[in-house]
Structures are given as C-alpha cells and as structure tokens.
Amino acid sequence: MRTMIIKLIAVSVFLVTAITQVAYAQFAEPPVFRKITQVADGLYRFQNNNHFSVFLVTPEGVIVTDPINKEAAKWLKSEIHQRFKQPIKYLILSHDHPDHSSGGEVFAEDGATVIAHQKTKDTILGEKRPTAIPELTYENQMTVELGGEKVELIYLGKNSSDNTTLVQFPEERAVFAVDFVVVNRLPFKTLKDAYFPEWIESIDRLALLDFDMLIPGHGGMGTKQDAVDHGQYLKDLYAAVLQGIRSGKSLEELKASLKLDAYKDWWQYDAWLPLNIEGVYKNINLHRRAN
C-alpha cells in the first residue's frame, strides 16, 4: 500500500511539473533574433526580430540609427565595438515611436551625440519616452559629417508620424525610411498616428531624391520604385475610401466591397486591408465637412 502511495505521489509531481512547464511556455518571451548584414561599403543593417535600423562605419567612428529597445541597443553596441573597434559618435532617431526610439541612453552614456527632429525631441520630452534626450535638433534638413562620410537628415513632412526623419546616405545611394514606407506590404493595421494626405505628399518628395537602395524599418529592402509603389497604394486607398464616403457607404460596407486587387499579392493584404480602410475612413471623417 505504501509503495502504491509513493508511486501516486511521484506521478502527481510529474504531472504538476509538466503542466507548469506547458503553462510557462505559453507565457514565456519568444526568442530574440538579431543579425547584422552589410548592405554597402561601410553601411550595415541591424535586425532585431521585426525591427530594423542601420549604421555607418567610418575611419573616425560610427553613426547609428534607431536603438529599437534597450537590450537590442546593448547587443548592437557590443557587436560594433568587437567587430569594428570604433567608437559610436552619433545616434540618429528616426522618430519618437517607442518601438524604434527606446534605449537611446545605451549609446548616449558612451558619449554618442543624439540627433533628431525638433518635433521628435518635443514628443520624447512630452510623452516621457524611455530613451536619451536629443542634444542636436533640426527643422528641415541637417548634414552629419564623420570620417569623410556625409549623412543627410531630411524632414519630408507628416506621414506615419508628424516627426519622421529620413536618413540619406549619398555615397551609398541609400535611404533609411522608417514606418512610412515598406516594400510589397500593406501599412500597419489601422494606420495609427497617420496623417493624410500629407503622408502621400511625403512619399512624393522622397521619390524626388537621388537614391537606389530603400532600407525600411520593417520588412525587406527595395528600390526607389518600391517607394513609388507604396505611395501609389496610399493614393488608391485614400481616393477609394473618400469616394465611398461621398457616395454614402458605411465603414462596414467599404470593408466588404473595397478590394484594391492590384495589391492582392502584397503581404498582409487579407489581414490588413480592412484595417487600412478603417484607418483612412476615420481620418477622412475627422477632417471632412459633409453637406
């Protein structure tokens, strides 16, 4: 009888342990994937799961962009020091959204000068973003020079935020464009914090710049044509939703009828098109004065 009780206790302990492990696995943090890829002479792309930033290595130091988050920034700083033996001189923040700007203090504590648009600084201070406060700001355009390299910071206007900086690398013929342009993918869900039609206008201004390589903050890399295509999607989406509203269609009717088949092969078309429609619908109605 005693042996039977011991066996039952052992089985119970095993089952409780197994259940606990399964429950823990459901709530455990997913593994983090990080990678550095060279995309041009001296120019590298850093991946942290679904987020990307870029950095430029020069003979006098390194210019990094979005830290993404504190742990990602720590990893990147360590890798740069080990691989390139160069100090990190500048950190450029593309905008204030915390999934890109967080962790800037990791570079600032090492002496990097933090640069951003003035509106980015204002929002970081106002919203108390968990990052370093920019020391240098600009309004329309700024040139950063280091080790014989030039990096252009350009404000194209409002788009997926009101404070986005486009980072252009003239020698590498590349631009780093975060959130307001992606390649063969629909914009993120309901286009929160988006501005129309300014977003479309900012992509038109981007298309006028001289570059070949488009490096987004999410997804794969592309070319200037991919930026133009993304702008065209936004134009088609905005025009179709506006026409639907003017013809008296409700949001649910637009979600059911509006298809934009030219983009059906883009990633997240099925999942995010209804959400994109919802975002533009609300944006238009926020500013539209009907009869």
PDB file of C-alpha atoms in Angstrom:
ATOM      1  CA  MET A   1       0.000   0.000   0.000  1.00  0.00           C
ATOM      2  CA  ARG A   2       2.844   2.377   0.918  1.00  0.00           C
ATOM      3  CA  THR A   3       4.562   1.637  -2.392  1.00  0.00           C
ATOM      4  CA  MET A   4       1.349   2.432  -4.252  1.00  0.00           C
ATOM      5  CA  ILE A   5       1.025   5.798  -2.435  1.00  0.00           C
ATOM      6  CA  ILE A   6       4.634   6.711  -3.268  1.00  0.00           C
ATOM      7  CA  LYS A   7       4.043   5.911  -6.937  1.00  0.00           C
ATOM      8  CA  LEU A   8       0.866   8.016  -6.969  1.00  0.00           C
ATOM      9  CA  ILE A   9       2.738  10.940  -5.399  1.00  0.00           C
ATOM     10  CA  ALA A  10       5.525  10.605  -7.975  1.00  0.00           C
ATOM     11  CA  VAL A  11       3.026  10.584 -10.849  1.00  0.00           C
ATOM     12  CA  SER A  12       1.252  13.631  -9.391  1.00  0.00           C
ATOM     13  CA  VAL A  13       4.502  15.548  -9.078  1.00  0.00           C
ATOM     14  CA  PHE A  14       5.396  14.663 -12.660  1.00  0.00           C
ATOM     15  CA  LEU A  15       2.008  15.821 -13.946  1.00  0.00           C
ATOM     16  CA  VAL A  16       2.134  19.092 -12.000  1.00  0.00           C
ATOM     17  CA  THR A  17       5.661  19.755 -13.303  1.00  0.00           C
ATOM     18  CA  ALA A  18       4.629  19.018 -16.884  1.00  0.00           C
ATOM     19  CA  ILE A  19       1.560  21.252 -16.655  1.00  0.00           C
ATOM     20  CA  THR A  20       3.632  24.041 -15.120  1.00  0.00           C
ATOM     21  CA  GLN A  21       6.197  23.797 -17.913  1.00  0.00           C
ATOM     22  CA  VAL A  22       3.491  23.943 -20.583  1.00  0.00           C
ATOM     23  CA  ALA A  23       1.861  26.937 -18.886  1.00  0.00           C
ATOM     24  CA  TYR A  24       5.203  28.716 -18.591  1.00  0.00           C
ATOM     25  CA  ALA A  25       5.995  28.052 -22.246  1.00  0.00           C
ATOM     26  CA  GLN A  26       2.739  29.748 -23.244  1.00  0.00           C
ATOM     27  CA  PHE A  27       3.679  32.977 -21.458  1.00  0.00           C
ATOM     28  CA  ALA A  28       7.463  32.931 -21.880  1.00  0.00           C
ATOM     29  CA  GLU A  29       9.094  35.594 -24.017  1.00  0.00           C
ATOM     30  CA  PRO A  30       9.702  34.414 -27.607  1.00  0.00           C
ATOM     31  CA  PRO A  31      13.345  34.020 -28.614  1.00  0.00           C
ATOM     32  CA  VAL A  32      15.010  37.176 -29.921  1.00  0.00           C
ATOM     33  CA  PHE A  33      16.567  37.081 -33.381  1.00  0.00           C
ATOM     34  CA  ARG A  34      19.346  39.587 -34.040  1.00  0.00           C
ATOM     35  CA  LYS A  35      21.535  39.953 -37.092  1.00  0.00           C
ATOM     36  CA  ILE A  36      23.910  42.413 -38.785  1.00  0.00           C
ATOM     37  CA  THR A  37      24.072  42.477 -42.600  1.00  0.00           C
ATOM     38  CA  GLN A  38      26.366  44.587 -44.767  1.00  0.00           C
ATOM     39  CA  VAL A  39      24.388  46.378 -47.476  1.00  0.00           C
ATOM     40  CA  ALA A  40      27.105  48.697 -48.909  1.00  0.00           C
ATOM     41  CA  ASP A  41      30.686  49.751 -48.191  1.00  0.00           C
ATOM     42  CA  GLY A  42      30.624  50.766 -44.543  1.00  0.00           C
ATOM     43  CA  LEU A  43      26.814  50.600 -44.319  1.00  0.00           C
ATOM     44  CA  TYR A  44      25.151  47.851 -42.273  1.00  0.00           C
ATOM     45  CA  ARG A  45      21.593  46.854 -41.432  1.00  0.00           C
ATOM     46  CA  PHE A  46      20.738  45.673 -37.917  1.00  0.00           C
ATOM     47  CA  GLN A  47      17.768  43.374 -37.368  1.00  0.00           C
ATOM     48  CA  ASN A  48      16.034  42.848 -34.023  1.00  0.00           C
ATOM     49  CA  ASN A  49      13.115  40.497 -34.715  1.00  0.00           C
ATOM     50  CA  ASN A  50      10.751  42.531 -36.949  1.00  0.00           C
ATOM     51  CA  HIS A  51      12.522  45.864 -36.494  1.00  0.00           C
ATOM     52  CA  PHE A  52      15.497  47.194 -38.427  1.00  0.00           C
ATOM     53  CA  SER A  53      17.957  50.048 -38.105  1.00  0.00           C
ATOM     54  CA  VAL A  54      21.173  50.941 -39.939  1.00  0.00           C
ATOM     55  CA  PHE A  55      24.653  52.129 -39.003  1.00  0.00           C
ATOM     56  CA  LEU A  56      27.585  53.595 -40.922  1.00  0.00           C
ATOM     57  CA  VAL A  57      31.191  52.737 -40.034  1.00  0.00           C
ATOM     58  CA  THR A  58      33.813  55.393 -40.823  1.00  0.00           C
ATOM     59  CA  PRO A  59      37.534  55.702 -40.001  1.00  0.00           C
ATOM     60  CA  GLU A  60      36.678  58.139 -37.190  1.00  0.00           C
ATOM     61  CA  GLY A  61      33.717  56.368 -35.632  1.00  0.00           C
ATOM     62  CA  VAL A  62      30.227  55.002 -36.184  1.00  0.00           C
ATOM     63  CA  ILE A  63      26.879  56.656 -36.856  1.00  0.00           C
ATOM     64  CA  VAL A  64      23.973  54.526 -35.610  1.00  0.00           C
ATOM     65  CA  THR A  65      20.239  54.984 -36.049  1.00  0.00           C
ATOM     66  CA  ASP A  66      17.231  53.733 -34.082  1.00  0.00           C
ATOM     67  CA  PRO A  67      18.204  51.735 -30.959  1.00  0.00           C
ATOM     68  CA  ILE A  68      14.851  49.852 -31.088  1.00  0.00           C
ATOM     69  CA  ASN A  69      14.976  48.944 -27.388  1.00  0.00           C
ATOM     70  CA  LYS A  70      17.467  48.847 -24.529  1.00  0.00           C
ATOM     71  CA  GLU A  71      18.501  45.201 -24.893  1.00  0.00           C
ATOM     72  CA  ALA A  72      18.835  45.491 -28.664  1.00  0.00           C
ATOM     73  CA  ALA A  73      20.982  48.600 -28.219  1.00  0.00           C
ATOM     74  CA  LYS A  74      23.247  46.831 -25.714  1.00  0.00           C
ATOM     75  CA  TRP A  75      23.732  43.942 -28.122  1.00  0.00           C
ATOM     76  CA  LEU A  76      24.425  46.231 -31.076  1.00  0.00           C
ATOM     77  CA  LYS A  77      26.879  48.395 -29.134  1.00  0.00           C
ATOM     78  CA  SER A  78      28.824  45.305 -28.067  1.00  0.00           C
ATOM     79  CA  GLU A  79      28.900  43.918 -31.612  1.00  0.00           C
ATOM     80  CA  ILE A  80      30.084  47.225 -33.103  1.00  0.00           C
ATOM     81  CA  HIS A  81      32.891  47.519 -30.561  1.00  0.00           C
ATOM     82  CA  GLN A  82      34.008  43.933 -31.131  1.00  0.00           C
ATOM     83  CA  ARG A  83      33.785  43.919 -34.918  1.00  0.00           C
ATOM     84  CA  PHE A  84      34.911  47.397 -35.877  1.00  0.00           C
ATOM     85  CA  LYS A  85      36.933  48.708 -32.905  1.00  0.00           C
ATOM     86  CA  GLN A  86      35.393  52.157 -33.438  1.00  0.00           C
ATOM     87  CA  PRO A  87      33.560  54.468 -31.020  1.00  0.00           C
ATOM     88  CA  ILE A  88      29.907  55.264 -31.623  1.00  0.00           C
ATOM     89  CA  LYS A  89      29.858  59.014 -32.263  1.00  0.00           C
ATOM     90  CA  TYR A  90      26.262  59.753 -33.257  1.00  0.00           C
ATOM     91  CA  LEU A  91      22.802  58.294 -32.675  1.00  0.00           C
ATOM     92  CA  ILE A  92      20.071  59.422 -35.074  1.00  0.00           C
ATOM     93  CA  LEU A  93      16.452  58.835 -34.019  1.00  0.00           C
ATOM     94  CA  SER A  94      14.076  58.446 -36.951  1.00  0.00           C
ATOM     95  CA  HIS A  95      11.032  59.492 -34.886  1.00  0.00           C
ATOM     96  CA  ASP A  96       9.595  59.233 -31.387  1.00  0.00           C
ATOM     97  CA  HIS A  97       7.610  55.970 -31.526  1.00  0.00           C
ATOM     98  CA  PRO A  98       8.942  53.866 -28.626  1.00  0.00           C
ATOM     99  CA  ASP A  99       9.329  50.642 -30.618  1.00  0.00           C
ATOM    100  CA  HIS A 100      12.099  52.404 -32.580  1.00  0.00           C
ATOM    101  CA  SER A 101      13.461  55.095 -30.250  1.00  0.00           C
ATOM    102  CA  SER A 102      13.686  53.239 -26.933  1.00  0.00           C
ATOM    103  CA  GLY A 103      17.113  52.517 -25.462  1.00  0.00           C
ATOM    104  CA  GLY A 104      18.981  55.541 -26.788  1.00  0.00           C
ATOM    105  CA  GLU A 105      20.632  56.038 -23.402  1.00  0.00           C
ATOM    106  CA  VAL A 106      22.775  52.955 -24.090  1.00  0.00           C
ATOM    107  CA  PHE A 107      24.667  54.915 -26.757  1.00  0.00           C
ATOM    108  CA  ALA A 108      24.423  58.321 -25.076  1.00  0.00           C
ATOM    109  CA  GLU A 109      26.056  57.004 -21.907  1.00  0.00           C
ATOM    110  CA  ASP A 110      29.084  56.109 -24.021  1.00  0.00           C
ATOM    111  CA  GLY A 111      29.351  59.648 -25.346  1.00  0.00           C
ATOM    112  CA  ALA A 112      27.326  59.431 -28.562  1.00  0.00           C
ATOM    113  CA  THR A 113      25.616  62.668 -29.580  1.00  0.00           C
ATOM    114  CA  VAL A 114      21.870  62.117 -30.046  1.00  0.00           C
ATOM    115  CA  ILE A 115      20.252  63.836 -33.038  1.00  0.00           C
ATOM    116  CA  ALA A 116      16.579  64.097 -34.021  1.00  0.00           C
ATOM    117  CA  HIS A 117      13.988  66.425 -35.486  1.00  0.00           C
ATOM    118  CA  GLN A 118      12.848  69.144 -33.094  1.00  0.00           C
ATOM    119  CA  LYS A 119       9.334  67.651 -33.024  1.00  0.00           C
ATOM    120  CA  THR A 120      10.847  64.284 -32.083  1.00  0.00           C
ATOM    121  CA  LYS A 121      12.591  65.865 -29.112  1.00  0.00           C
ATOM    122  CA  ASP A 122       9.412  67.668 -28.076  1.00  0.00           C
ATOM    123  CA  THR A 123       7.416  64.429 -28.135  1.00  0.00           C
ATOM    124  CA  ILE A 124      10.120  62.436 -26.335  1.00  0.00           C
ATOM    125  CA  LEU A 125      10.033  65.015 -23.549  1.00  0.00           C
ATOM    126  CA  GLY A 126       6.245  65.356 -23.531  1.00  0.00           C
ATOM    127  CA  GLU A 127       5.490  61.630 -23.569  1.00  0.00           C
ATOM    128  CA  LYS A 128       8.500  60.702 -21.407  1.00  0.00           C
ATOM    129  CA  ARG A 129       9.773  58.168 -23.935  1.00  0.00           C
ATOM    130  CA  PRO A 130      12.298  55.701 -22.458  1.00  0.00           C
ATOM    131  CA  THR A 131      15.282  56.993 -24.423  1.00  0.00           C
ATOM    132  CA  ALA A 132      18.002  59.638 -24.445  1.00  0.00           C
ATOM    133  CA  ILE A 133      17.009  63.269 -24.972  1.00  0.00           C
ATOM    134  CA  PRO A 134      18.325  64.557 -28.336  1.00  0.00           C
ATOM    135  CA  GLU A 135      21.155  67.070 -27.958  1.00  0.00           C
ATOM    136  CA  LEU A 136      21.072  68.314 -31.559  1.00  0.00           C
ATOM    137  CA  THR A 137      17.874  69.022 -33.464  1.00  0.00           C
ATOM    138  CA  TYR A 138      16.915  70.408 -36.868  1.00  0.00           C
ATOM    139  CA  GLU A 139      13.808  71.665 -38.667  1.00  0.00           C
ATOM    140  CA  ASN A 140      14.102  70.869 -42.395  1.00  0.00           C
ATOM    141  CA  GLN A 141      17.496  69.352 -43.217  1.00  0.00           C
ATOM    142  CA  MET A 142      20.805  68.655 -41.498  1.00  0.00           C
ATOM    143  CA  THR A 143      24.148  67.190 -42.596  1.00  0.00           C
ATOM    144  CA  VAL A 144      26.211  64.972 -40.295  1.00  0.00           C
ATOM    145  CA  GLU A 145      29.858  64.553 -41.282  1.00  0.00           C
ATOM    146  CA  LEU A 146      32.230  61.957 -39.844  1.00  0.00           C
ATOM    147  CA  GLY A 147      35.383  60.315 -41.194  1.00  0.00           C
ATOM    148  CA  GLY A 148      34.928  61.707 -44.690  1.00  0.00           C
ATOM    149  CA  GLU A 149      31.308  60.495 -44.895  1.00  0.00           C
ATOM    150  CA  LYS A 150      28.161  62.617 -45.087  1.00  0.00           C
ATOM    151  CA  VAL A 151      24.725  61.641 -43.831  1.00  0.00           C
ATOM    152  CA  GLU A 152      21.707  63.797 -44.685  1.00  0.00           C
ATOM    153  CA  LEU A 153      18.758  64.124 -42.304  1.00  0.00           C
ATOM    154  CA  ILE A 154      15.626  65.253 -44.131  1.00  0.00           C
ATOM    155  CA  TYR A 155      12.157  66.135 -42.899  1.00  0.00           C
ATOM    156  CA  LEU A 156       9.689  65.235 -45.651  1.00  0.00           C
ATOM    157  CA  GLY A 157       6.609  66.352 -43.735  1.00  0.00           C
ATOM    158  CA  LYS A 158       3.951  64.454 -41.812  1.00  0.00           C
ATOM    159  CA  ASN A 159       3.372  60.817 -42.724  1.00  0.00           C
ATOM    160  CA  SER A 160       3.048  57.880 -40.318  1.00  0.00           C
ATOM    161  CA  SER A 161       4.035  60.363 -37.606  1.00  0.00           C
ATOM    162  CA  ASP A 162       4.489  64.122 -37.520  1.00  0.00           C
ATOM    163  CA  ASN A 163       8.231  63.958 -36.750  1.00  0.00           C
ATOM    164  CA  THR A 164       9.820  61.393 -39.061  1.00  0.00           C
ATOM    165  CA  THR A 165      13.411  61.857 -40.199  1.00  0.00           C
ATOM    166  CA  LEU A 166      14.543  60.321 -43.461  1.00  0.00           C
ATOM    167  CA  VAL A 167      18.206  59.336 -43.225  1.00  0.00           C
ATOM    168  CA  GLN A 168      20.015  59.533 -46.573  1.00  0.00           C
ATOM    169  CA  PHE A 169      23.466  58.085 -47.283  1.00  0.00           C
ATOM    170  CA  PRO A 170      24.519  59.861 -50.501  1.00  0.00           C
ATOM    171  CA  GLU A 171      27.736  57.929 -51.201  1.00  0.00           C
ATOM    172  CA  GLU A 172      25.994  54.603 -50.642  1.00  0.00           C
ATOM    173  CA  ARG A 173      22.947  55.801 -52.634  1.00  0.00           C
ATOM    174  CA  ALA A 174      20.677  54.543 -49.866  1.00  0.00           C
ATOM    175  CA  VAL A 175      17.897  55.905 -47.652  1.00  0.00           C
ATOM    176  CA  PHE A 176      16.658  54.661 -44.285  1.00  0.00           C
ATOM    177  CA  ALA A 177      12.880  55.240 -44.186  1.00  0.00           C
ATOM    178  CA  VAL A 178      11.022  54.075 -41.092  1.00  0.00           C
ATOM    179  CA  ASP A 179       7.322  53.133 -40.907  1.00  0.00           C
ATOM    180  CA  PHE A 180       6.006  55.398 -43.677  1.00  0.00           C
ATOM    181  CA  VAL A 181       7.379  53.164 -46.463  1.00  0.00           C
ATOM    182  CA  VAL A 182       7.565  49.369 -46.691  1.00  0.00           C
ATOM    183  CA  VAL A 183       8.225  47.006 -49.590  1.00  0.00           C
ATOM    184  CA  ASN A 184       5.365  44.914 -51.035  1.00  0.00           C
ATOM    185  CA  ARG A 185       3.458  45.053 -47.758  1.00  0.00           C
ATOM    186  CA  LEU A 186       0.426  46.965 -46.606  1.00  0.00           C
ATOM    187  CA  PRO A 187       0.890  49.697 -43.986  1.00  0.00           C
ATOM    188  CA  PHE A 188       0.446  48.577 -40.395  1.00  0.00           C
ATOM    189  CA  LYS A 189      -3.138  47.844 -39.429  1.00  0.00           C
ATOM    190  CA  THR A 190      -5.283  50.961 -38.741  1.00  0.00           C
ATOM    191  CA  LEU A 191      -2.524  53.460 -39.613  1.00  0.00           C
ATOM    192  CA  LYS A 192      -2.466  54.849 -36.081  1.00  0.00           C
ATOM    193  CA  ASP A 193      -0.836  58.287 -35.762  1.00  0.00           C
ATOM    194  CA  ALA A 194      -1.096  58.783 -39.534  1.00  0.00           C
ATOM    195  CA  TYR A 195      -1.639  61.997 -41.473  1.00  0.00           C
ATOM    196  CA  PHE A 196      -3.468  62.198 -44.804  1.00  0.00           C
ATOM    197  CA  PRO A 197      -2.956  63.430 -47.450  1.00  0.00           C
ATOM    198  CA  GLU A 198       0.421  64.593 -46.063  1.00  0.00           C
ATOM    199  CA  TRP A 199       1.677  61.002 -45.950  1.00  0.00           C
ATOM    200  CA  ILE A 200       1.196  60.667 -49.691  1.00  0.00           C
ATOM    201  CA  GLU A 201       2.928  64.002 -50.283  1.00  0.00           C
ATOM    202  CA  SER A 202       5.942  62.973 -48.203  1.00  0.00           C
ATOM    203  CA  ILE A 203       6.453  59.870 -50.355  1.00  0.00           C
ATOM    204  CA  ASP A 204       6.212  62.022 -53.482  1.00  0.00           C
ATOM    205  CA  ARG A 205       9.038  64.152 -52.029  1.00  0.00           C
ATOM    206  CA  LEU A 206      11.021  61.009 -51.223  1.00  0.00           C
ATOM    207  CA  ALA A 207      10.742  59.871 -54.852  1.00  0.00           C
ATOM    208  CA  LEU A 208      12.443  63.105 -55.962  1.00  0.00           C
ATOM    209  CA  LEU A 209      15.632  62.264 -54.037  1.00  0.00           C
ATOM    210  CA  ASP A 210      18.635  60.614 -55.698  1.00  0.00           C
ATOM    211  CA  PHE A 211      18.968  57.069 -54.334  1.00  0.00           C
ATOM    212  CA  ASP A 212      18.817  53.434 -55.395  1.00  0.00           C
ATOM    213  CA  MET A 213      18.512  51.433 -52.172  1.00  0.00           C
ATOM    214  CA  LEU A 214      15.432  51.692 -49.953  1.00  0.00           C
ATOM    215  CA  ILE A 215      16.004  50.411 -46.401  1.00  0.00           C
ATOM    216  CA  PRO A 216      12.754  50.358 -44.389  1.00  0.00           C
ATOM    217  CA  GLY A 217      12.390  49.995 -40.627  1.00  0.00           C
ATOM    218  CA  HIS A 218      10.331  46.831 -41.201  1.00  0.00           C
ATOM    219  CA  GLY A 219      10.471  44.072 -43.790  1.00  0.00           C
ATOM    220  CA  GLY A 220      12.668  43.585 -46.827  1.00  0.00           C
ATOM    221  CA  MET A 221      14.786  46.117 -48.654  1.00  0.00           C
ATOM    222  CA  GLY A 222      13.856  47.578 -52.012  1.00  0.00           C
ATOM    223  CA  THR A 223      14.395  50.349 -54.532  1.00  0.00           C
ATOM    224  CA  LYS A 224      13.006  53.802 -55.292  1.00  0.00           C
ATOM    225  CA  GLN A 225      10.301  52.127 -57.375  1.00  0.00           C
ATOM    226  CA  ASP A 226       9.086  50.285 -54.273  1.00  0.00           C
ATOM    227  CA  ALA A 227       8.682  53.645 -52.537  1.00  0.00           C
ATOM    228  CA  VAL A 228       6.705  54.938 -55.532  1.00  0.00           C
ATOM    229  CA  ASP A 229       4.531  51.803 -55.479  1.00  0.00           C
ATOM    230  CA  HIS A 230       3.820  52.246 -51.774  1.00  0.00           C
ATOM    231  CA  GLY A 231       2.826  55.839 -52.397  1.00  0.00           C
ATOM    232  CA  GLN A 232       0.510  54.717 -55.187  1.00  0.00           C
ATOM    233  CA  TYR A 233      -1.173  52.241 -52.856  1.00  0.00           C
ATOM    234  CA  LEU A 234      -1.873  55.021 -50.376  1.00  0.00           C
ATOM    235  CA  LYS A 235      -3.233  57.236 -53.174  1.00  0.00           C
ATOM    236  CA  ASP A 236      -5.529  54.470 -54.409  1.00  0.00           C
ATOM    237  CA  LEU A 237      -6.671  53.605 -50.887  1.00  0.00           C
ATOM    238  CA  TYR A 238      -7.371  57.210 -49.917  1.00  0.00           C
ATOM    239  CA  ALA A 239      -9.217  58.012 -53.158  1.00  0.00           C
ATOM    240  CA  ALA A 240     -11.359  54.866 -52.964  1.00  0.00           C
ATOM    241  CA  VAL A 241     -12.349  55.427 -49.329  1.00  0.00           C
ATOM    242  CA  LEU A 242     -13.113  59.108 -49.949  1.00  0.00           C
ATOM    243  CA  GLN A 243     -15.278  58.224 -52.951  1.00  0.00           C
ATOM    244  CA  GLY A 244     -17.078  55.577 -50.894  1.00  0.00           C
ATOM    245  CA  ILE A 245     -17.785  58.016 -48.079  1.00  0.00           C
ATOM    246  CA  ARG A 246     -19.094  60.618 -50.514  1.00  0.00           C
ATOM    247  CA  SER A 247     -21.404  58.033 -52.049  1.00  0.00           C
ATOM    248  CA  GLY A 248     -22.883  57.274 -48.630  1.00  0.00           C
ATOM    249  CA  LYS A 249     -21.229  53.934 -47.857  1.00  0.00           C
ATOM    250  CA  SER A 250     -20.690  52.955 -44.248  1.00  0.00           C
ATOM    251  CA  LEU A 251     -17.399  51.670 -42.895  1.00  0.00           C
ATOM    252  CA  GLU A 252     -18.644  48.090 -42.892  1.00  0.00           C
ATOM    253  CA  GLU A 253     -19.870  48.404 -46.474  1.00  0.00           C
ATOM    254  CA  LEU A 254     -16.485  49.728 -47.573  1.00  0.00           C
ATOM    255  CA  LYS A 255     -14.669  46.919 -45.788  1.00  0.00           C
ATOM    256  CA  ALA A 256     -16.847  44.402 -47.608  1.00  0.00           C
ATOM    257  CA  SER A 257     -16.697  45.963 -51.076  1.00  0.00           C
ATOM    258  CA  LEU A 258     -13.333  47.692 -51.428  1.00  0.00           C
ATOM    259  CA  LYS A 259     -10.685  45.265 -52.721  1.00  0.00           C
ATOM    260  CA  LEU A 260      -7.778  47.101 -54.461  1.00  0.00           C
ATOM    261  CA  ASP A 261      -6.878  43.942 -56.379  1.00  0.00           C
ATOM    262  CA  ALA A 262      -3.695  45.455 -57.806  1.00  0.00           C
ATOM    263  CA  TYR A 263      -2.126  44.862 -54.381  1.00  0.00           C
ATOM    264  CA  LYS A 264      -3.591  41.443 -53.563  1.00  0.00           C
ATOM    265  CA  ASP A 265      -0.156  39.798 -53.721  1.00  0.00           C
ATOM    266  CA  TRP A 266       1.303  42.126 -51.098  1.00  0.00           C
ATOM    267  CA  TRP A 267       1.978  40.732 -47.661  1.00  0.00           C
ATOM    268  CA  GLN A 268      -0.864  41.184 -45.130  1.00  0.00           C
ATOM    269  CA  TYR A 269      -3.331  42.123 -47.882  1.00  0.00           C
ATOM    270  CA  ASP A 270      -6.147  39.951 -46.498  1.00  0.00           C
ATOM    271  CA  ALA A 271      -5.496  40.730 -42.843  1.00  0.00           C
ATOM    272  CA  TRP A 272      -4.730  44.444 -43.002  1.00  0.00           C
ATOM    273  CA  LEU A 273      -6.709  45.877 -45.936  1.00  0.00           C
ATOM    274  CA  PRO A 274      -9.918  46.121 -43.863  1.00  0.00           C
ATOM    275  CA  LEU A 275      -7.879  47.766 -41.077  1.00  0.00           C
ATOM    276  CA  ASN A 276      -6.254  50.180 -43.535  1.00  0.00           C
ATOM    277  CA  ILE A 277      -9.726  51.091 -44.811  1.00  0.00           C
ATOM    278  CA  GLU A 278     -10.875  51.702 -41.236  1.00  0.00           C
ATOM    279  CA  GLY A 279      -7.918  53.958 -40.500  1.00  0.00           C
ATOM    280  CA  VAL A 280      -8.387  56.096 -43.606  1.00  0.00           C
ATOM    281  CA  TYR A 281     -12.170  56.192 -43.107  1.00  0.00           C
ATOM    282  CA  LYS A 282     -11.769  57.615 -39.601  1.00  0.00           C
ATOM    283  CA  ASN A 283      -9.063  60.013 -40.746  1.00  0.00           C
ATOM    284  CA  ILE A 284     -11.203  61.415 -43.548  1.00  0.00           C
ATOM    285  CA  ASN A 285     -14.265  61.779 -41.347  1.00  0.00           C
ATOM    286  CA  LEU A 286     -12.201  63.561 -38.713  1.00  0.00           C
ATOM    287  CA  HIS A 287     -11.403  66.360 -41.169  1.00  0.00           C
ATOM    288  CA  ARG A 288     -14.258  66.221 -43.681  1.00  0.00           C
ATOM    289  CA  ARG A 289     -17.200  68.625 -43.633  1.00  0.00           C
ATOM    290  CA  ALA A 290     -20.152  66.959 -45.336  1.00  0.00           C
ATOM    291  CA  ASN A 291     -23.181  68.748 -46.806  1.00  0.00           C
TER     292      ASN A 291
END
